[in-house]
Amino acid sequence: GQNIDQPTEMTATEGAIVQINCTYQTSGFNGLFWYQQHAGEAPTFLSYNVLDGLEEKGRFSSFLSRSKGYSYLLLKELQMKDSASYLCAVRDWGSSNTGKLIFGQGTTLQVKP
Amino acid sequence: DTEVTQTPKHLVMGMTNKKSLKCEQHMGHRAMYWYKQKAKKPPELMFVYSYEKLSINESVPSRFSPECPNSSLLNLHLHALQPEDSALYLCASSPSALAVQETQYFGPGTRLLVL
């Protein structure tokens, strides 16, 4: 089966660092994505990992361990505008030979002054 | 142009109405997707079109009918919907649905209310 878990809510302080974890179980893993979604808006792409290790993009970094079925998104120097839902999504290669994204429930991050 | 556009932004319809949602991209992407998202829930995949052919239908009820007239356009035809179909409908596109490192880019969505 397919299962993606991430915390429902997190709170952090402006200027701090926060780590959002994601664990997954899928049958045909082919990459892990992180998306940011502000309330009422579309998800926007943040990062992609397919090999083990850390990918860094400015204030955002994402880590993947395929053997552990584990990823995290690290947000540094938090800003108020980072308050949003963060979606972990795994690309699953189904029987149709077409990759599809399976999303976790999302982590709502609230950044406080 | 790195944008996926969707129209309308908002739609209110009765259970006997027929309406269509439209999605357009001019990034040369050959894969397009329809997702449904309920409040405080993640997007759920409905359909995938790859090279203008339907490649995935996630057991969606027949009252939802997708159409891909060409590589830039994706429609979702709605007929005899139920109130529980009220949701945000997101369109996405990616360069192809076949390669490994393909990021999906989402449109702003159509917020649908079925009365």
PDB file of C-alpha atoms in Angstrom:
ATOM      1  CA  GLY A   1       0.000   0.000   0.000  1.00  0.00           C
ATOM      2  CA  GLN A   2       0.883   3.637   0.054  1.00  0.00           C
ATOM      3  CA  ASN A   3       1.222   5.697   3.188  1.00  0.00           C
ATOM      4  CA  ILE A   4       2.726   9.119   3.787  1.00  0.00           C
ATOM      5  CA  ASP A   5       2.918  10.609   7.270  1.00  0.00           C
ATOM      6  CA  GLN A   6       3.797  14.109   8.374  1.00  0.00           C
ATOM      7  CA  PRO A   7       2.877  16.146  11.462  1.00  0.00           C
ATOM      8  CA  THR A   8      -0.407  17.988  11.244  1.00  0.00           C
ATOM      9  CA  GLU A   9       0.705  21.273  12.763  1.00  0.00           C
ATOM     10  CA  MET A  10       3.897  23.020  13.833  1.00  0.00           C
ATOM     11  CA  THR A  11       4.639  26.394  15.342  1.00  0.00           C
ATOM     12  CA  ALA A  12       7.935  28.261  15.175  1.00  0.00           C
ATOM     13  CA  THR A  13       9.324  31.718  15.827  1.00  0.00           C
ATOM     14  CA  GLU A  14      10.345  34.245  13.211  1.00  0.00           C
ATOM     15  CA  GLY A  15      14.073  33.961  12.496  1.00  0.00           C
ATOM     16  CA  ALA A  16      14.310  30.407  13.821  1.00  0.00           C
ATOM     17  CA  ILE A  17      14.857  27.080  12.043  1.00  0.00           C
ATOM     18  CA  VAL A  18      12.155  24.442  11.674  1.00  0.00           C
ATOM     19  CA  GLN A  19      12.319  20.873  10.396  1.00  0.00           C
ATOM     20  CA  ILE A  20       9.231  19.179   8.963  1.00  0.00           C
ATOM     21  CA  ASN A  21       9.497  15.405   8.786  1.00  0.00           C
ATOM     22  CA  CYS A  22       7.858  13.028   6.351  1.00  0.00           C
ATOM     23  CA  THR A  23       7.867   9.235   6.366  1.00  0.00           C
ATOM     24  CA  TYR A  24       6.532   7.176   3.502  1.00  0.00           C
ATOM     25  CA  GLN A  25       5.783   3.661   2.317  1.00  0.00           C
ATOM     26  CA  THR A  26       5.150   3.168  -1.391  1.00  0.00           C
ATOM     27  CA  SER A  27       5.486   0.310  -3.833  1.00  0.00           C
ATOM     28  CA  GLY A  28       7.141   2.157  -6.704  1.00  0.00           C
ATOM     29  CA  PHE A  29       9.126   5.066  -5.250  1.00  0.00           C
ATOM     30  CA  ASN A  30      10.511   7.439  -7.822  1.00  0.00           C
ATOM     31  CA  GLY A  31      11.251  10.677  -6.056  1.00  0.00           C
ATOM     32  CA  LEU A  32       9.950  12.876  -3.254  1.00  0.00           C
ATOM     33  CA  PHE A  33       8.670  16.420  -3.637  1.00  0.00           C
ATOM     34  CA  TRP A  34       7.931  19.201  -1.189  1.00  0.00           C
ATOM     35  CA  TYR A  35       5.284  21.787  -2.015  1.00  0.00           C
ATOM     36  CA  GLN A  36       4.209  24.922  -0.163  1.00  0.00           C
ATOM     37  CA  GLN A  37       0.550  25.889  -0.165  1.00  0.00           C
ATOM     38  CA  HIS A  38      -0.822  29.110   1.252  1.00  0.00           C
ATOM     39  CA  ALA A  39      -4.475  29.083   2.248  1.00  0.00           C
ATOM     40  CA  GLY A  40      -6.731  29.329  -0.785  1.00  0.00           C
ATOM     41  CA  GLU A  41      -3.847  29.128  -3.238  1.00  0.00           C
ATOM     42  CA  ALA A  42      -2.296  26.450  -5.423  1.00  0.00           C
ATOM     43  CA  PRO A  43       0.667  24.359  -4.259  1.00  0.00           C
ATOM     44  CA  THR A  44       4.028  25.719  -5.358  1.00  0.00           C
ATOM     45  CA  PHE A  45       7.064  23.511  -5.897  1.00  0.00           C
ATOM     46  CA  LEU A  46       9.870  23.785  -3.323  1.00  0.00           C
ATOM     47  CA  SER A  47      12.210  20.843  -3.775  1.00  0.00           C
ATOM     48  CA  TYR A  48      12.793  17.401  -5.213  1.00  0.00           C
ATOM     49  CA  ASN A  49      14.903  14.473  -3.972  1.00  0.00           C
ATOM     50  CA  VAL A  50      15.418  11.153  -5.686  1.00  0.00           C
ATOM     51  CA  LEU A  51      18.873  10.198  -4.331  1.00  0.00           C
ATOM     52  CA  ASP A  52      19.875  10.053  -0.691  1.00  0.00           C
ATOM     53  CA  GLY A  53      21.242  13.239   0.754  1.00  0.00           C
ATOM     54  CA  LEU A  54      20.600  16.906   1.169  1.00  0.00           C
ATOM     55  CA  GLU A  55      19.403  19.351  -1.486  1.00  0.00           C
ATOM     56  CA  GLU A  56      19.816  23.008  -0.600  1.00  0.00           C
ATOM     57  CA  LYS A  57      17.944  25.922  -2.153  1.00  0.00           C
ATOM     58  CA  GLY A  58      18.466  29.177  -0.341  1.00  0.00           C
ATOM     59  CA  ARG A  59      16.595  29.125   2.973  1.00  0.00           C
ATOM     60  CA  PHE A  60      15.049  25.746   2.161  1.00  0.00           C
ATOM     61  CA  SER A  61      16.774  22.354   2.271  1.00  0.00           C
ATOM     62  CA  SER A  62      15.354  18.887   1.809  1.00  0.00           C
ATOM     63  CA  PHE A  63      16.846  15.568   2.867  1.00  0.00           C
ATOM     64  CA  LEU A  64      16.051  12.040   1.745  1.00  0.00           C
ATOM     65  CA  SER A  65      16.911   8.588   3.080  1.00  0.00           C
ATOM     66  CA  ARG A  66      15.426   5.967   0.801  1.00  0.00           C
ATOM     67  CA  SER A  67      16.401   3.053   3.029  1.00  0.00           C
ATOM     68  CA  LYS A  68      14.511   4.616   5.928  1.00  0.00           C
ATOM     69  CA  GLY A  69      11.601   5.947   3.868  1.00  0.00           C
ATOM     70  CA  TYR A  70      12.252   9.338   5.422  1.00  0.00           C
ATOM     71  CA  SER A  71      12.556  12.929   4.306  1.00  0.00           C
ATOM     72  CA  TYR A  72      12.615  16.306   5.974  1.00  0.00           C
ATOM     73  CA  LEU A  73      12.222  19.892   4.860  1.00  0.00           C
ATOM     74  CA  LEU A  74      14.377  22.398   6.695  1.00  0.00           C
ATOM     75  CA  LEU A  75      13.390  26.045   6.712  1.00  0.00           C
ATOM     76  CA  LYS A  76      15.966  28.539   7.983  1.00  0.00           C
ATOM     77  CA  GLU A  77      15.622  32.182   8.995  1.00  0.00           C
ATOM     78  CA  LEU A  78      11.868  31.832   9.188  1.00  0.00           C
ATOM     79  CA  GLN A  79       9.754  34.698   7.945  1.00  0.00           C
ATOM     80  CA  MET A  80       6.100  35.428   8.621  1.00  0.00           C
ATOM     81  CA  LYS A  81       5.293  34.675   4.986  1.00  0.00           C
ATOM     82  CA  ASP A  82       6.491  31.091   5.533  1.00  0.00           C
ATOM     83  CA  SER A  83       3.244  30.419   7.415  1.00  0.00           C
ATOM     84  CA  ALA A  84       1.602  27.904   5.105  1.00  0.00           C
ATOM     85  CA  SER A  85       0.863  24.232   4.614  1.00  0.00           C
ATOM     86  CA  TYR A  86       3.833  22.099   3.552  1.00  0.00           C
ATOM     87  CA  LEU A  87       2.976  19.031   1.509  1.00  0.00           C
ATOM     88  CA  CYS A  88       5.228  16.010   1.184  1.00  0.00           C
ATOM     89  CA  ALA A  89       4.489  14.098  -2.020  1.00  0.00           C
ATOM     90  CA  VAL A  90       5.939  10.863  -3.294  1.00  0.00           C
ATOM     91  CA  ARG A  91       6.118  10.033  -6.966  1.00  0.00           C
ATOM     92  CA  ASP A  92       4.789   6.539  -7.416  1.00  0.00           C
ATOM     93  CA  TRP A  93       5.418   4.634 -10.595  1.00  0.00           C
ATOM     94  CA  GLY A  94       2.199   2.734 -11.127  1.00  0.00           C
ATOM     95  CA  SER A  95       1.278  -0.102 -13.410  1.00  0.00           C
ATOM     96  CA  SER A  96       0.326   2.352 -16.144  1.00  0.00           C
ATOM     97  CA  ASN A  97       4.016   3.327 -16.409  1.00  0.00           C
ATOM     98  CA  THR A  98       3.009   6.865 -15.565  1.00  0.00           C
ATOM     99  CA  GLY A  99       4.330   8.611 -12.501  1.00  0.00           C
ATOM    100  CA  LYS A 100       1.774  10.121 -10.175  1.00  0.00           C
ATOM    101  CA  LEU A 101       2.131  12.175  -7.025  1.00  0.00           C
ATOM    102  CA  ILE A 102       0.716  10.886  -3.780  1.00  0.00           C
ATOM    103  CA  PHE A 103       0.434  13.627  -1.195  1.00  0.00           C
ATOM    104  CA  GLY A 104       0.735  13.486   2.555  1.00  0.00           C
ATOM    105  CA  GLN A 105      -1.871  15.270   4.645  1.00  0.00           C
ATOM    106  CA  GLY A 106       0.254  18.382   4.880  1.00  0.00           C
ATOM    107  CA  THR A 107       1.858  20.179   7.818  1.00  0.00           C
ATOM    108  CA  THR A 108       0.411  23.553   8.724  1.00  0.00           C
ATOM    109  CA  LEU A 109       3.257  25.771   9.891  1.00  0.00           C
ATOM    110  CA  GLN A 110       2.507  28.886  11.881  1.00  0.00           C
ATOM    111  CA  VAL A 111       5.336  31.382  12.256  1.00  0.00           C
ATOM    112  CA  LYS A 112       4.960  33.711  15.219  1.00  0.00           C
ATOM    113  CA  PRO A 113       6.747  37.036  15.796  1.00  0.00           C
TER     114      PRO A 113
ATOM    115  CA  ASP B   1       5.738  31.631 -19.546  1.00  0.00           C
ATOM    116  CA  THR B   2       5.784  29.300 -16.547  1.00  0.00           C
ATOM    117  CA  GLU B   3       2.147  29.590 -15.721  1.00  0.00           C
ATOM    118  CA  VAL B   4      -0.801  27.235 -15.623  1.00  0.00           C
ATOM    119  CA  THR B   5      -4.069  29.132 -15.900  1.00  0.00           C
ATOM    120  CA  GLN B   6      -7.526  27.954 -14.906  1.00  0.00           C
ATOM    121  CA  THR B   7     -10.972  29.356 -15.526  1.00  0.00           C
ATOM    122  CA  PRO B   8     -13.263  30.137 -13.897  1.00  0.00           C
ATOM    123  CA  LYS B   9     -11.787  30.966 -10.500  1.00  0.00           C
ATOM    124  CA  HIS B  10     -15.090  30.353  -8.785  1.00  0.00           C
ATOM    125  CA  LEU B  11     -18.130  28.364  -9.896  1.00  0.00           C
ATOM    126  CA  VAL B  12     -21.497  27.787  -8.267  1.00  0.00           C
ATOM    127  CA  MET B  13     -23.742  25.212  -9.892  1.00  0.00           C
ATOM    128  CA  GLY B  14     -26.873  23.253  -9.193  1.00  0.00           C
ATOM    129  CA  MET B  15     -27.046  19.500  -9.253  1.00  0.00           C
ATOM    130  CA  THR B  16     -28.768  19.488 -12.640  1.00  0.00           C
ATOM    131  CA  ASN B  17     -26.368  21.882 -14.350  1.00  0.00           C
ATOM    132  CA  LYS B  18     -23.664  21.116 -16.880  1.00  0.00           C
ATOM    133  CA  LYS B  19     -20.483  23.149 -16.640  1.00  0.00           C
ATOM    134  CA  SER B  20     -16.851  22.894 -17.693  1.00  0.00           C
ATOM    135  CA  LEU B  21     -13.577  23.791 -16.049  1.00  0.00           C
ATOM    136  CA  LYS B  22     -10.715  24.867 -18.276  1.00  0.00           C
ATOM    137  CA  CYS B  23      -6.968  24.671 -17.873  1.00  0.00           C
ATOM    138  CA  GLU B  24      -4.256  25.995 -20.165  1.00  0.00           C
ATOM    139  CA  GLN B  25      -0.458  25.942 -20.229  1.00  0.00           C
ATOM    140  CA  HIS B  26       2.037  27.173 -22.814  1.00  0.00           C
ATOM    141  CA  MET B  27       5.181  25.607 -21.404  1.00  0.00           C
ATOM    142  CA  GLY B  28       5.218  22.803 -23.955  1.00  0.00           C
ATOM    143  CA  HIS B  29       4.361  20.289 -21.246  1.00  0.00           C
ATOM    144  CA  ARG B  30       2.968  16.995 -22.497  1.00  0.00           C
ATOM    145  CA  ALA B  31       1.415  15.771 -19.250  1.00  0.00           C
ATOM    146  CA  MET B  32      -1.576  17.400 -17.596  1.00  0.00           C
ATOM    147  CA  TYR B  33      -3.411  16.485 -14.428  1.00  0.00           C
ATOM    148  CA  TRP B  34      -6.676  17.119 -12.610  1.00  0.00           C
ATOM    149  CA  TYR B  35      -6.714  17.061  -8.801  1.00  0.00           C
ATOM    150  CA  LYS B  36      -9.517  17.557  -6.311  1.00  0.00           C
ATOM    151  CA  GLN B  37      -8.740  19.188  -2.973  1.00  0.00           C
ATOM    152  CA  LYS B  38     -11.142  19.428  -0.061  1.00  0.00           C
ATOM    153  CA  ALA B  39     -10.558  21.918   2.741  1.00  0.00           C
ATOM    154  CA  LYS B  40      -7.579  21.090   4.947  1.00  0.00           C
ATOM    155  CA  LYS B  41      -6.858  17.963   2.898  1.00  0.00           C
ATOM    156  CA  PRO B  42      -4.125  17.240   0.354  1.00  0.00           C
ATOM    157  CA  PRO B  43      -4.789  17.203  -3.389  1.00  0.00           C
ATOM    158  CA  GLU B  44      -6.180  13.913  -4.671  1.00  0.00           C
ATOM    159  CA  LEU B  45      -5.330  12.848  -8.187  1.00  0.00           C
ATOM    160  CA  MET B  46      -8.307  12.396 -10.532  1.00  0.00           C
ATOM    161  CA  PHE B  47      -6.918  12.100 -14.059  1.00  0.00           C
ATOM    162  CA  VAL B  48      -3.606  12.142 -15.900  1.00  0.00           C
ATOM    163  CA  TYR B  49      -3.223  12.912 -19.590  1.00  0.00           C
ATOM    164  CA  SER B  50       0.042  12.016 -21.247  1.00  0.00           C
ATOM    165  CA  TYR B  51       0.572  13.184 -24.826  1.00  0.00           C
ATOM    166  CA  GLU B  52      -3.132  14.031 -25.052  1.00  0.00           C
ATOM    167  CA  LYS B  53      -4.185  10.522 -24.074  1.00  0.00           C
ATOM    168  CA  LEU B  54      -5.819   9.555 -20.820  1.00  0.00           C
ATOM    169  CA  SER B  55      -3.301   7.432 -18.932  1.00  0.00           C
ATOM    170  CA  ILE B  56      -4.705   7.422 -15.404  1.00  0.00           C
ATOM    171  CA  ASN B  57      -8.305   7.578 -14.187  1.00  0.00           C
ATOM    172  CA  GLU B  58      -8.385   7.189 -10.431  1.00  0.00           C
ATOM    173  CA  SER B  59     -11.833   5.584 -10.388  1.00  0.00           C
ATOM    174  CA  VAL B  60     -13.511   8.953 -10.694  1.00  0.00           C
ATOM    175  CA  PRO B  61     -17.342   8.953 -11.049  1.00  0.00           C
ATOM    176  CA  SER B  62     -18.607   9.406 -14.584  1.00  0.00           C
ATOM    177  CA  ARG B  63     -20.215  12.728 -13.683  1.00  0.00           C
ATOM    178  CA  PHE B  64     -16.670  14.056 -14.147  1.00  0.00           C
ATOM    179  CA  SER B  65     -15.530  13.819 -17.767  1.00  0.00           C
ATOM    180  CA  PRO B  66     -12.039  14.985 -18.772  1.00  0.00           C
ATOM    181  CA  GLU B  67     -11.058  16.114 -22.226  1.00  0.00           C
ATOM    182  CA  CYS B  68      -7.698  17.083 -23.714  1.00  0.00           C
ATOM    183  CA  PRO B  69      -8.361  18.858 -27.027  1.00  0.00           C
ATOM    184  CA  ASN B  70      -4.667  19.576 -27.631  1.00  0.00           C
ATOM    185  CA  SER B  71      -1.356  19.620 -25.806  1.00  0.00           C
ATOM    186  CA  SER B  72      -2.028  23.023 -24.211  1.00  0.00           C
ATOM    187  CA  LEU B  73      -5.609  22.581 -23.048  1.00  0.00           C
ATOM    188  CA  LEU B  74      -7.340  20.391 -20.521  1.00  0.00           C
ATOM    189  CA  ASN B  75     -11.036  20.491 -19.731  1.00  0.00           C
ATOM    190  CA  LEU B  76     -13.129  18.899 -17.016  1.00  0.00           C
ATOM    191  CA  HIS B  77     -16.800  18.567 -17.906  1.00  0.00           C
ATOM    192  CA  LEU B  78     -19.191  18.424 -14.984  1.00  0.00           C
ATOM    193  CA  HIS B  79     -22.705  17.003 -15.035  1.00  0.00           C
ATOM    194  CA  ALA B  80     -25.175  16.054 -12.317  1.00  0.00           C
ATOM    195  CA  LEU B  81     -22.739  16.785  -9.511  1.00  0.00           C
ATOM    196  CA  GLN B  82     -23.460  16.245  -5.843  1.00  0.00           C
ATOM    197  CA  PRO B  83     -22.913  18.711  -2.977  1.00  0.00           C
ATOM    198  CA  GLU B  84     -20.010  16.571  -1.755  1.00  0.00           C
ATOM    199  CA  ASP B  85     -18.219  17.368  -5.014  1.00  0.00           C
ATOM    200  CA  SER B  86     -17.717  20.921  -3.778  1.00  0.00           C
ATOM    201  CA  ALA B  87     -13.958  21.436  -3.595  1.00  0.00           C
ATOM    202  CA  LEU B  88     -10.974  23.197  -5.116  1.00  0.00           C
ATOM    203  CA  TYR B  89     -10.160  21.652  -8.488  1.00  0.00           C
ATOM    204  CA  LEU B  90      -6.511  21.982  -9.387  1.00  0.00           C
ATOM    205  CA  CYS B  91      -4.930  21.522 -12.763  1.00  0.00           C
ATOM    206  CA  ALA B  92      -1.223  20.754 -13.065  1.00  0.00           C
ATOM    207  CA  SER B  93       1.235  20.111 -15.854  1.00  0.00           C
ATOM    208  CA  SER B  94       4.700  18.604 -16.189  1.00  0.00           C
ATOM    209  CA  PRO B  95       7.091  18.166 -19.108  1.00  0.00           C
ATOM    210  CA  SER B  96       6.007  14.557 -19.405  1.00  0.00           C
ATOM    211  CA  ALA B  97       4.483  11.878 -17.210  1.00  0.00           C
ATOM    212  CA  LEU B  98       7.096   9.344 -18.226  1.00  0.00           C
ATOM    213  CA  ALA B  99      10.420  10.730 -17.017  1.00  0.00           C
ATOM    214  CA  VAL B 100      11.675  10.500 -13.480  1.00  0.00           C
ATOM    215  CA  GLN B 101      12.526  14.046 -12.498  1.00  0.00           C
ATOM    216  CA  GLU B 102       9.410  15.808 -13.608  1.00  0.00           C
ATOM    217  CA  THR B 103       8.026  18.558 -11.445  1.00  0.00           C
ATOM    218  CA  GLN B 104       4.329  19.280 -11.621  1.00  0.00           C
ATOM    219  CA  TYR B 105       3.306  22.918 -11.767  1.00  0.00           C
ATOM    220  CA  PHE B 106      -0.110  23.788 -10.440  1.00  0.00           C
ATOM    221  CA  GLY B 107      -2.668  26.301 -11.596  1.00  0.00           C
ATOM    222  CA  PRO B 108      -4.536  28.538  -9.123  1.00  0.00           C
ATOM    223  CA  GLY B 109      -7.553  26.228  -9.086  1.00  0.00           C
ATOM    224  CA  THR B 110     -11.287  26.566  -9.539  1.00  0.00           C
ATOM    225  CA  ARG B 111     -13.293  26.709  -6.336  1.00  0.00           C
ATOM    226  CA  LEU B 112     -16.504  24.811  -7.014  1.00  0.00           C
ATOM    227  CA  LEU B 113     -19.665  24.936  -4.933  1.00  0.00           C
ATOM    228  CA  VAL B 114     -22.492  22.528  -5.769  1.00  0.00           C
ATOM    229  CA  LEU B 115     -25.865  23.473  -4.349  1.00  0.00           C
TER     230      LEU B 115
END
